[in-house]
Short mmCIF file of C-alpha atoms and ligand atoms in Angstrom, two decimals:
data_model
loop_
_atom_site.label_atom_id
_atom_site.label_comp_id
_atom_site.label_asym_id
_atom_site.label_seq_id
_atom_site.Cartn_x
_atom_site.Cartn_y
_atom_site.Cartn_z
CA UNK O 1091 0.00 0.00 0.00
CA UNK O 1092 2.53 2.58 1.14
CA UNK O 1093 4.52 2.19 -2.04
CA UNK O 1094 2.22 5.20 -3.96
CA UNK O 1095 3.82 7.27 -1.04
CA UNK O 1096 7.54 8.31 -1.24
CA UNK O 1097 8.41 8.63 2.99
CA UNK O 1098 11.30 11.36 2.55
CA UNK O 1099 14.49 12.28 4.98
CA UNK O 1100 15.45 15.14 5.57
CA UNK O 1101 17.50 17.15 7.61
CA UNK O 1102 17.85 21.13 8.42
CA UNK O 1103 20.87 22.94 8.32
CA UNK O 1104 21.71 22.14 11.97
CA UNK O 1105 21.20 18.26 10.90
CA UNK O 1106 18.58 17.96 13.06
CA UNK O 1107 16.50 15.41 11.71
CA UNK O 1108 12.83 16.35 9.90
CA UNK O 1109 11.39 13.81 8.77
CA UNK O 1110 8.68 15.32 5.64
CA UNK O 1111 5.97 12.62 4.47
CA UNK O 1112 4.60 13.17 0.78
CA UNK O 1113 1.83 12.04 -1.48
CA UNK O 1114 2.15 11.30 -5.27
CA UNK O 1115 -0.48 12.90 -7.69
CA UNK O 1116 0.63 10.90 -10.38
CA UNK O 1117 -2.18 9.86 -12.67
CA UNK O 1118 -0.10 6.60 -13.25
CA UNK O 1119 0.18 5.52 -9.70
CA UNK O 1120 -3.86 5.37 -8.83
CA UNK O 1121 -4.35 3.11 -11.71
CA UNK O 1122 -6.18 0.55 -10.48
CA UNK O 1123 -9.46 -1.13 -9.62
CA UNK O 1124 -12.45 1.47 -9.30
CA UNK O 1125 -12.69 1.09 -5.00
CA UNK O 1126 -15.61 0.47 -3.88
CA UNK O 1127 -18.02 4.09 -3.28
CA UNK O 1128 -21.48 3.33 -1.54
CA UNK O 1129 -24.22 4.91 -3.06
CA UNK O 1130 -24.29 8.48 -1.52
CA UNK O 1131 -27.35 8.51 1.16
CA UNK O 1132 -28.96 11.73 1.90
CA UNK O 1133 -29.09 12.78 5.57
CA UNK O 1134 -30.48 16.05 5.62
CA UNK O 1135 -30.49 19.29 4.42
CA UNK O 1136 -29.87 23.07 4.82
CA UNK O 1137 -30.69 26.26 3.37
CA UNK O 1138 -28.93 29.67 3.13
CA UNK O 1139 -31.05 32.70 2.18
CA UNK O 1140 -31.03 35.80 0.56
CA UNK O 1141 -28.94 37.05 3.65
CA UNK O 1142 -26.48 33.91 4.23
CA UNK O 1143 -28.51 33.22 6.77
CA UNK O 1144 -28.88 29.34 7.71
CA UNK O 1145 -31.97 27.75 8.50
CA UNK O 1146 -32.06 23.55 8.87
CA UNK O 1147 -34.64 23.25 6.24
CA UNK O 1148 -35.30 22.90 2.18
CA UNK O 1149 -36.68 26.32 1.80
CA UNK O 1150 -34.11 27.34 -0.98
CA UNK O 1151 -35.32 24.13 -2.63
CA UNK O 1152 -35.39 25.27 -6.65
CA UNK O 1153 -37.37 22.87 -9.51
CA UNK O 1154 -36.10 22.34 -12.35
CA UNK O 1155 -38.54 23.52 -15.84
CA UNK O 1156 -37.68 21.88 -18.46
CA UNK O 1157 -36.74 24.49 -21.74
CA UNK O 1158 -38.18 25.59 -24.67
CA UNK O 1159 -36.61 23.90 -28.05
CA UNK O 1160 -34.72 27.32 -29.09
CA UNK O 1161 -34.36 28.57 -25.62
CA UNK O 1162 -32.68 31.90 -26.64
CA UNK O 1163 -31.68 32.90 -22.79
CA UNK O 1164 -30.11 36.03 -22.82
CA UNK O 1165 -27.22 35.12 -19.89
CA UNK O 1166 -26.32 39.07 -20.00
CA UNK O 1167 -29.66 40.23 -18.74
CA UNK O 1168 -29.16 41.71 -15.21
CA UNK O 1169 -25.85 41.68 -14.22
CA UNK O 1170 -26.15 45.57 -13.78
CA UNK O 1171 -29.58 45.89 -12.13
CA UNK O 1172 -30.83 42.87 -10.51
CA UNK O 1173 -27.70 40.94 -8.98
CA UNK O 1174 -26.54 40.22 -5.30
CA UNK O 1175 -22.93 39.02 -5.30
CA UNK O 1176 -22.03 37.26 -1.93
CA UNK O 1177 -19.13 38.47 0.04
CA UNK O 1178 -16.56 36.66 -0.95
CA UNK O 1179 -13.80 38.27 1.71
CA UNK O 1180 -16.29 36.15 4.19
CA UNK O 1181 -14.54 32.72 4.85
CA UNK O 1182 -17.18 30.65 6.13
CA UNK O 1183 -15.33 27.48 6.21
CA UNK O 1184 -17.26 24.27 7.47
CA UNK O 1185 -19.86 27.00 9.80
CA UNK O 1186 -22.83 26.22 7.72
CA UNK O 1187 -21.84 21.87 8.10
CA UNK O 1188 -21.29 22.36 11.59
CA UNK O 1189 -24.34 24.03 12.40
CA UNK O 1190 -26.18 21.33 10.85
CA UNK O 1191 -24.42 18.96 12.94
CA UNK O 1192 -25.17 20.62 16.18
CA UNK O 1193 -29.04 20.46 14.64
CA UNK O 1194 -28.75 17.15 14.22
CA UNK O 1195 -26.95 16.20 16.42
CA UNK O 1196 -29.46 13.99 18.51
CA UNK O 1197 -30.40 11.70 15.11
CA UNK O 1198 -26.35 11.62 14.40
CA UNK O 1199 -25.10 10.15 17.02
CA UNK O 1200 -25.68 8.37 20.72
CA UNK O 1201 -25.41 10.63 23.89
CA UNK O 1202 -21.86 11.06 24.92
CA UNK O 1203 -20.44 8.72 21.82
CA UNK O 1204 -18.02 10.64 19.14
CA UNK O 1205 -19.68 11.23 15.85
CA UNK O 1206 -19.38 8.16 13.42
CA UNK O 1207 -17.32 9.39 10.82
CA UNK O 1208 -13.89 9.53 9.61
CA UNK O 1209 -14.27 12.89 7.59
CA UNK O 1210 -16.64 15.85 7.49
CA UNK O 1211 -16.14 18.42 4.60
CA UNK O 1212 -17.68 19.74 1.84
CA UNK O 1213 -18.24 18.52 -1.73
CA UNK O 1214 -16.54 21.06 -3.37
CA UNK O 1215 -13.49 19.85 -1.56
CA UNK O 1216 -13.69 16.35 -2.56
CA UNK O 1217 -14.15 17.60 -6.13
CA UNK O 1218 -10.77 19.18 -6.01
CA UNK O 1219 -9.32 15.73 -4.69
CA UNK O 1220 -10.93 14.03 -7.40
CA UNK O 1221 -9.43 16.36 -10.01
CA UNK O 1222 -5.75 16.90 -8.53
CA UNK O 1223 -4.29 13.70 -10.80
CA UNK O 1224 -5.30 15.75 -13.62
CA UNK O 1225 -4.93 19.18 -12.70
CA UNK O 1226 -2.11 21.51 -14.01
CA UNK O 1227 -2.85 25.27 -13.00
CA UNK O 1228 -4.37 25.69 -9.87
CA UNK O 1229 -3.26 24.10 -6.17
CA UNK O 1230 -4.84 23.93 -3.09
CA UNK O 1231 -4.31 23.91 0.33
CA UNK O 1232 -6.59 21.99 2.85
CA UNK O 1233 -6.51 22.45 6.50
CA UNK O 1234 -7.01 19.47 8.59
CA UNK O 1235 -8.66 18.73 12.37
CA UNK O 1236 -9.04 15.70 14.32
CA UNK O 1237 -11.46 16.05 16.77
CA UNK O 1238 -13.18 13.24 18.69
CA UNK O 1239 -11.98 10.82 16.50
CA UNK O 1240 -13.75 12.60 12.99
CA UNK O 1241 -10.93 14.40 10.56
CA UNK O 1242 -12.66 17.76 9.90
CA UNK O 1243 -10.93 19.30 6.30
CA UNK O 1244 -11.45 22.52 5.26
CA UNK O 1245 -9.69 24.52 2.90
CA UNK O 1246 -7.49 27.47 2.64
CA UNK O 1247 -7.24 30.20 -0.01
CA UNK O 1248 -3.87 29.86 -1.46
CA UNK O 1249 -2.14 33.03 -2.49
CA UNK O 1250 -2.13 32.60 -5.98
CA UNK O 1251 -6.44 32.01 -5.47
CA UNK O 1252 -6.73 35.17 -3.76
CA UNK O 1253 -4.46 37.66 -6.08
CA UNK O 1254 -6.67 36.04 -9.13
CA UNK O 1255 -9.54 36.42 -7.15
CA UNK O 1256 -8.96 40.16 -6.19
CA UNK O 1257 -7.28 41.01 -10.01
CA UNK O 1258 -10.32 39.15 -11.41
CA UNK O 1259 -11.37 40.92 -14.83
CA UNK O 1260 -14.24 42.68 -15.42
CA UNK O 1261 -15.65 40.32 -18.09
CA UNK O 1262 -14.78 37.68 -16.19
CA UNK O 1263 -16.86 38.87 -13.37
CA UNK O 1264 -19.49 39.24 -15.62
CA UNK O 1265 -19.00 35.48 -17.01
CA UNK O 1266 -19.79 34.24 -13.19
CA UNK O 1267 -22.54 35.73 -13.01
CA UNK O 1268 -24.15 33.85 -16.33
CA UNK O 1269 -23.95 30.63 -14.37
CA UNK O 1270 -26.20 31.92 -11.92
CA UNK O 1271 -28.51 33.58 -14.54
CA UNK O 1272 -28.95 30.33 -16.40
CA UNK O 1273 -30.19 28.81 -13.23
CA UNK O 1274 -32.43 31.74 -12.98
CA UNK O 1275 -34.04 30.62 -16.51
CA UNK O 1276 -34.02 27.09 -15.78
CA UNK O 1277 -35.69 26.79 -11.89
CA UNK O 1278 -38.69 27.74 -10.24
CA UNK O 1279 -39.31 28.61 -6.74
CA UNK O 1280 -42.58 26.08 -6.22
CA UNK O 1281 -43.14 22.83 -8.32
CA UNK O 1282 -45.98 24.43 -9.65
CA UNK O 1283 -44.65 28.19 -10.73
CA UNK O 1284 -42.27 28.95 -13.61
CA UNK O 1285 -38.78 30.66 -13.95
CA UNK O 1286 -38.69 34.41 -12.87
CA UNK O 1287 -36.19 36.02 -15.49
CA UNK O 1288 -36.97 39.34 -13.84
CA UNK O 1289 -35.67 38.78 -10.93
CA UNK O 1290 -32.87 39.36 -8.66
CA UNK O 1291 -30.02 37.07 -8.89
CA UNK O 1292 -28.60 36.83 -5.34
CA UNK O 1293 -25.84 34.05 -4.80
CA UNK O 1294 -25.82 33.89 -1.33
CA UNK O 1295 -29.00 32.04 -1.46
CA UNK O 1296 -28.16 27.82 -1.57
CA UNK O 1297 -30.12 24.80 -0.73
CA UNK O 1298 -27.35 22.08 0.25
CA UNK O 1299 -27.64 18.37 0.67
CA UNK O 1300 -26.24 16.54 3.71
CA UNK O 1301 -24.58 12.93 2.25
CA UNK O 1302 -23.50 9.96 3.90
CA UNK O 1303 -21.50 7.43 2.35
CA UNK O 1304 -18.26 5.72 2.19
CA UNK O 1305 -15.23 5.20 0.06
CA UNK O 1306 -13.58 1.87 0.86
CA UNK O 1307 -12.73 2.01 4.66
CA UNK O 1308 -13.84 5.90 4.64
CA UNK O 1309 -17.02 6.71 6.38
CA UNK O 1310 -18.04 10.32 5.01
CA UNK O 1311 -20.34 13.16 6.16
CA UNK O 1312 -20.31 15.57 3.35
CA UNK O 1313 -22.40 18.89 2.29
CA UNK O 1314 -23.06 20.30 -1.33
CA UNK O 1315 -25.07 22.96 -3.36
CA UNK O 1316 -27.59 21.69 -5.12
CA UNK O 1317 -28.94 23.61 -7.93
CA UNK O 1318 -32.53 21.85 -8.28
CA UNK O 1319 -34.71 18.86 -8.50
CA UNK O 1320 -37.44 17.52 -10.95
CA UNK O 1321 -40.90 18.64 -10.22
CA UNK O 1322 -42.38 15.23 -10.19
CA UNK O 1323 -43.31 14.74 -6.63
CA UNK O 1324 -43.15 11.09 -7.05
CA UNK O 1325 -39.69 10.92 -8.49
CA UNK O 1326 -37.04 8.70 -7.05
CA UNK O 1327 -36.00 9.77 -3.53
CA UNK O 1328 -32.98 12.57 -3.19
CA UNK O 1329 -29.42 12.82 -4.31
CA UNK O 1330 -31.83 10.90 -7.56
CA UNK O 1331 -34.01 13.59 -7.86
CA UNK O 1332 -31.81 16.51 -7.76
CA UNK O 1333 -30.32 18.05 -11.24
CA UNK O 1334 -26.71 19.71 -11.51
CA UNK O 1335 -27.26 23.01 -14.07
CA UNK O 1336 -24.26 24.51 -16.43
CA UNK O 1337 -22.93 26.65 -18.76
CA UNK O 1338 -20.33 26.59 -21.50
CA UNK O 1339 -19.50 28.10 -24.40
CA UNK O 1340 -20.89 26.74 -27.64
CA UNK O 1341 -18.94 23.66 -29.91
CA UNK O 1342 -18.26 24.24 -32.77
CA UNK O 1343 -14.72 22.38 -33.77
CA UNK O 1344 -13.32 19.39 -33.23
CA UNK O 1345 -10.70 20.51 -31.11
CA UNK O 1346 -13.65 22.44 -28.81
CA UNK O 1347 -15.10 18.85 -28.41
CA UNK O 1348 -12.24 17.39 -26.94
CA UNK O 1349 -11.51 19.97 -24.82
CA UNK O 1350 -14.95 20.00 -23.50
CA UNK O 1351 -14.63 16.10 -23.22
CA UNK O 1352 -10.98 16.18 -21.53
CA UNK O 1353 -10.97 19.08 -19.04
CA UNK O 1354 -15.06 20.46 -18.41
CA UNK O 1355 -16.65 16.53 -18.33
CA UNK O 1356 -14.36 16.03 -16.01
CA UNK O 1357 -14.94 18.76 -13.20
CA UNK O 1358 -18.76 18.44 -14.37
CA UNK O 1359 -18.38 14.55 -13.62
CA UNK O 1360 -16.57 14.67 -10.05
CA UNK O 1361 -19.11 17.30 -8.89
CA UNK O 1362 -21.87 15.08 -9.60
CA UNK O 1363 -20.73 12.04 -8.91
CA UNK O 1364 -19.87 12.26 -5.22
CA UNK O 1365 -22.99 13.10 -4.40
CA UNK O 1366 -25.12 11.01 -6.28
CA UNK O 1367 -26.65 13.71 -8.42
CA UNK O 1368 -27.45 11.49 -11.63
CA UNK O 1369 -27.69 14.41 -14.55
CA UNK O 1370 -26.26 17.75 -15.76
CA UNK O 1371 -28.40 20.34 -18.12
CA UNK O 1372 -25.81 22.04 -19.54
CA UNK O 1373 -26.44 25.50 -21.43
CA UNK O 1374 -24.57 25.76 -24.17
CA UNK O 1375 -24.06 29.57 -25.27
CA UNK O 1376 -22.58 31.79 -28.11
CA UNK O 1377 -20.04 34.87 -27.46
CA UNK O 1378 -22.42 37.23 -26.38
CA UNK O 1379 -23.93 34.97 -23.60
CA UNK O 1380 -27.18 33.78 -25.32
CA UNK O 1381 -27.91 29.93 -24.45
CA UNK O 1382 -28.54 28.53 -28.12
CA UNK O 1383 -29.21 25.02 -26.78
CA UNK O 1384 -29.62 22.90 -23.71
CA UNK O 1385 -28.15 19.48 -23.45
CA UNK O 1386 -28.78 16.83 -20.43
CA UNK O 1387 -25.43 14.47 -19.06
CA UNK O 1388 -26.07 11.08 -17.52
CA UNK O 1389 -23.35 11.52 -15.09
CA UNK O 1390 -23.30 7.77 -15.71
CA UNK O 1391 -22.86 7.62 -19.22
CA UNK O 1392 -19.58 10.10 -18.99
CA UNK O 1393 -16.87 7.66 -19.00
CA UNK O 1394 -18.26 6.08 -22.41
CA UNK O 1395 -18.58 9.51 -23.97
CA UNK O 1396 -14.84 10.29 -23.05
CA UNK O 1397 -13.53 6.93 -23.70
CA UNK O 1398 -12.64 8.07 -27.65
CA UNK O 1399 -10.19 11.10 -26.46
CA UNK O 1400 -6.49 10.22 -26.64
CA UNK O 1401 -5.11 10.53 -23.39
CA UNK O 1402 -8.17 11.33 -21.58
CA UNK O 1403 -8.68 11.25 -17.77
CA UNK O 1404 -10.58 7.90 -15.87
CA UNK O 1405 -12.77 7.99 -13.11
CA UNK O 1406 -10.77 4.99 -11.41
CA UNK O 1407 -7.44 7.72 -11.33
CA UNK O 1408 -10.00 10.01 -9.35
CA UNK O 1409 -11.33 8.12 -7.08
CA UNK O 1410 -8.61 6.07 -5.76
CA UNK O 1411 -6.37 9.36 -5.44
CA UNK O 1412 -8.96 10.23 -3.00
CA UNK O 1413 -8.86 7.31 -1.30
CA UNK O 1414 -5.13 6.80 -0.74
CA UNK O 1415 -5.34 10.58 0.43
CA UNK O 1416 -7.96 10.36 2.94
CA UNK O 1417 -5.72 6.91 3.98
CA UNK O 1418 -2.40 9.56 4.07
CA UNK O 1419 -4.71 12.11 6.43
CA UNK O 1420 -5.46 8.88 8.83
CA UNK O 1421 -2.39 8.11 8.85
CA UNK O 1422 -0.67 11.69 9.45
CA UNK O 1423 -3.09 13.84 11.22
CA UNK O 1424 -2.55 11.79 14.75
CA UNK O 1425 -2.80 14.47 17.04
CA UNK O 1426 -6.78 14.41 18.51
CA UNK O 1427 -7.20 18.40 19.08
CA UNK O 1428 -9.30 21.07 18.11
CA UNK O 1429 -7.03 23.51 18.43
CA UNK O 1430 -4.18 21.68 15.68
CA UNK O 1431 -4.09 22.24 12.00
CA UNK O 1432 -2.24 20.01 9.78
CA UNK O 1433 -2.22 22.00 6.74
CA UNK O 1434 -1.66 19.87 3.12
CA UNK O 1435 -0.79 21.88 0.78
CA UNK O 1436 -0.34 20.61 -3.45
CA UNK O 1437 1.21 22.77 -6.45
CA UNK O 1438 0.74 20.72 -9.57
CA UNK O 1439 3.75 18.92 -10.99
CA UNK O 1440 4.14 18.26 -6.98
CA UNK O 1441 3.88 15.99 -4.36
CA UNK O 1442 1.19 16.45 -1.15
CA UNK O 1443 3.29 18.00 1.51
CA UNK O 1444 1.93 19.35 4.83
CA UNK O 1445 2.99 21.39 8.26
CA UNK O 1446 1.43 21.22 11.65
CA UNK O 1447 -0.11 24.66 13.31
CA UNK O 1448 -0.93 24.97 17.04
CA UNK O 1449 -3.16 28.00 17.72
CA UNK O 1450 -2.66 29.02 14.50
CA UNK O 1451 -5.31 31.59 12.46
CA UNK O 1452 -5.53 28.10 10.35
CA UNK O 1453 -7.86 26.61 13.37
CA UNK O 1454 -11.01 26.48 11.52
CA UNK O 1455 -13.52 24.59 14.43
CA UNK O 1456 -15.34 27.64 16.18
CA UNK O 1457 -15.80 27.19 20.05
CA UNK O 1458 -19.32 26.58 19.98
CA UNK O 1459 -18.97 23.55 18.10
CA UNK O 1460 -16.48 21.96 20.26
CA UNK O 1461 -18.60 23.01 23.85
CA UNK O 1462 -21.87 20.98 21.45
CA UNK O 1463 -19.73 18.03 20.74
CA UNK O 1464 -17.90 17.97 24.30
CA UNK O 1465 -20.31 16.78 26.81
P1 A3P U 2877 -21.36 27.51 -14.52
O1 A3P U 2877 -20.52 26.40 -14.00
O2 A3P U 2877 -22.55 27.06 -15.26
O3 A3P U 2877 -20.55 28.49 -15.31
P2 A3P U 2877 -22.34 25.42 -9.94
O4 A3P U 2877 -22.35 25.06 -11.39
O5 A3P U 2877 -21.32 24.69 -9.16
O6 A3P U 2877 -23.73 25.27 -9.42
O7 A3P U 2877 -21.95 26.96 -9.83
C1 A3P U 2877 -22.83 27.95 -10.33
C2 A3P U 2877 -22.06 29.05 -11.02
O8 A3P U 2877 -21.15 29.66 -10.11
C3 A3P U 2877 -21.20 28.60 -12.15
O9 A3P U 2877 -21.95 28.34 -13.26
C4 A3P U 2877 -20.25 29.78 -12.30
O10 A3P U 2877 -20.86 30.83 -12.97
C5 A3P U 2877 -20.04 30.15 -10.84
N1 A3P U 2877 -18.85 29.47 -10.33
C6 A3P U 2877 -18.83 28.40 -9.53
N2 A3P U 2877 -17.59 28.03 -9.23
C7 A3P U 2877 -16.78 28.88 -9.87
C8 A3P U 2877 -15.38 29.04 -9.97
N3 A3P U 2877 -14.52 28.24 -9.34
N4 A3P U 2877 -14.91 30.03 -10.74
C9 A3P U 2877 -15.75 30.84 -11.38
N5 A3P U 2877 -17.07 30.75 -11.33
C10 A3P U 2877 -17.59 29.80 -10.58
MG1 MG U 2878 -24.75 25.22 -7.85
MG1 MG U 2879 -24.52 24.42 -11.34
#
């Protein structure tokens, strides 16, 4: 097992000895079997409104209207007048999880027994551990707690993150905000209304799923957005009803195709998949940001429509890069203690390093989640 990890000596100029444990990202090394992932159970639920404001219910819930033929959505429409950016100086790290937890506590777990799972974090996280084998721009660092027993990860915002974040372009600004329009076209607020066009977009409204399941020996607790679900009241149970919604630009060359196939299917898939969430509507729109057609994704039927592409990434790689990683955190993070960070940090091209922080401004679990969870 430990030969996908490369256990490194080192020593500091004084000789005194450091010893620095790595991870591999090679694509090459998680070639294997698929492990076994349980089929993602849904636990609960949460909802953040207009104001961020959390509330332990589906009240965000949004339902998904299916589009005209020529749906001519003008993704522009708005961005000026009628839209609500969320703060994104605001690091809310695992708050919104945690509260849920504290809600729930009593159907979650005995009186005075430790939560029963390895790992709480959100999706969005996992998607970026799904993706690292294949990733070659953007790192991330993830700062890691274990309390109780449960390894708690949350991430950082590296440096490189934040200087895009705060140079970000105007029309690139404007591009994030067509995501969020699209949705706007595509959901209602009630099964039985339609879309609003004319309204305000505000994105610090979510619903989010809660998700239990496990990968191999992993037990996970896990939140995500969730953009909608199908109308149907008598569709399958959630994650099965819900329905992921995206944009991207129009295909019209071969060489669009397979980069839509090699690099967008595959952050589209590893959203998707860890939760359960079986399809994808994708928007597809032209250089002035009018959707010219809507296409659904079986999020099951991915890894056949990507299997032509030379060179193109697996869902196996994925999956058990995640799973050796979450096996390194066991193994590493041994220290049981709210107030310690061991923070793993990844550039692409590199290997999974980490340092440990004691009362550090990395401690991410807020006191009034450790006084709930320490009777
Ligand atoms: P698109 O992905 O359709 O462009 P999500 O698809 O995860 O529900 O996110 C909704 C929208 O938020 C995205 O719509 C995009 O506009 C914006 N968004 C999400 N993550 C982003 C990121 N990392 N960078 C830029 N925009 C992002
Ligand atoms: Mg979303
Ligand atoms: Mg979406």
């Amino acid at each position: 097992h430990t030969n996908h990890h490369r256990h490194q000596m080192g020593a500091t100029p004084d000789q005194t000895p450091l010893r620095s444990k790595t991870l591999s990202t090679k694509k090459e090394h998680y070639e294997r079997d698929f492990p076994l992932y349980k089929q993602p159970v849904e636990v609960g639920c949460f909802s953040l409104d207009s104001q961020r404001r959390f509330f332990n219910d589906n009240r965000q819930m949004r339902y998904y209207v299916e589009p005209d033929r020529n749906p001519n959505f003008d993704l522009r429409d708005g961005y000026r007048e009628r839209y609500v950016k969320r703060d994104e100086n605001v690091k809310e790290k695992l708050d919104h999880i945690l509260r849920w937890i504290v809600a729930n506590k009593s159907k979650l777990k005995k009186t005075s027994c430790p939560l029963d799972f390895d790992f709480v974090t959100w999706r969005g996280h996992l998607t970026k551990l799904l993706t690292t084998p294949y990733e070659t721009k953007e790192g991330w660092m993830l700062a890691v707690t274990r309390f109780n027993g449960t390894l708690y990860i949350s991430e950082v915002e590296t440096e490189a993150a934040r200087r895009e974040r705060l140079n970000r372009p105007e029309w690139n600004k404007e591009m994030m905000y067509w995501g969020y329009k699209f949705e706007q076209y595509m959901c209602a607020d009630n099964p039985k209304s339609a879309p609003d066009p004319g309204g305000v977009v505000n994105t610090n409204e979510a619903f989010c799923t809660v998700v239990q399941t496990r990968l191999t020996d992993h037990k996970l607790l896990f939140s995500g957005e969730v953009d909608c679900r199908v109308r149907d009241p008598d569709a399958p149970a959630a994650p099965a009803c819900y329905v992921e919604l995206k944009t991207s630009a129009e295909i019209c060359t071969p060489k669009q195709q397979s980069n839509f196939h090699r690099f967008k299917l595959l952050k589209w898939w590893a959203q998707s998949f860890l939760p359960g969430v079986p399809r994808v509507v994708a928007g597809f729109r032209d250089q002035d940001g009018i959707v010219v057609s809507v296409e659904t994704f079986q999020i099951s039927k991915i890894s056949q429509l990507i299997k032509n592409e030379y060179n193109c990434w697996k869902p196996t790689v994925c999956m058990n890069f995640c799973c050796d990683f979450l096996s390194f955190l066991k193994r590493e993070v041994t220290e049981d203690s709210p107030r310690i960070v061991y923070l793993f940090s990844w550039e692409p091209h590199k290997d999974v390093t980490y340092s440990v922080h004691r009362d550090s401004p990395f401690s991410f679990l807020p006191d009034w989640y450790i006084k709930e969870m320490t009777e």
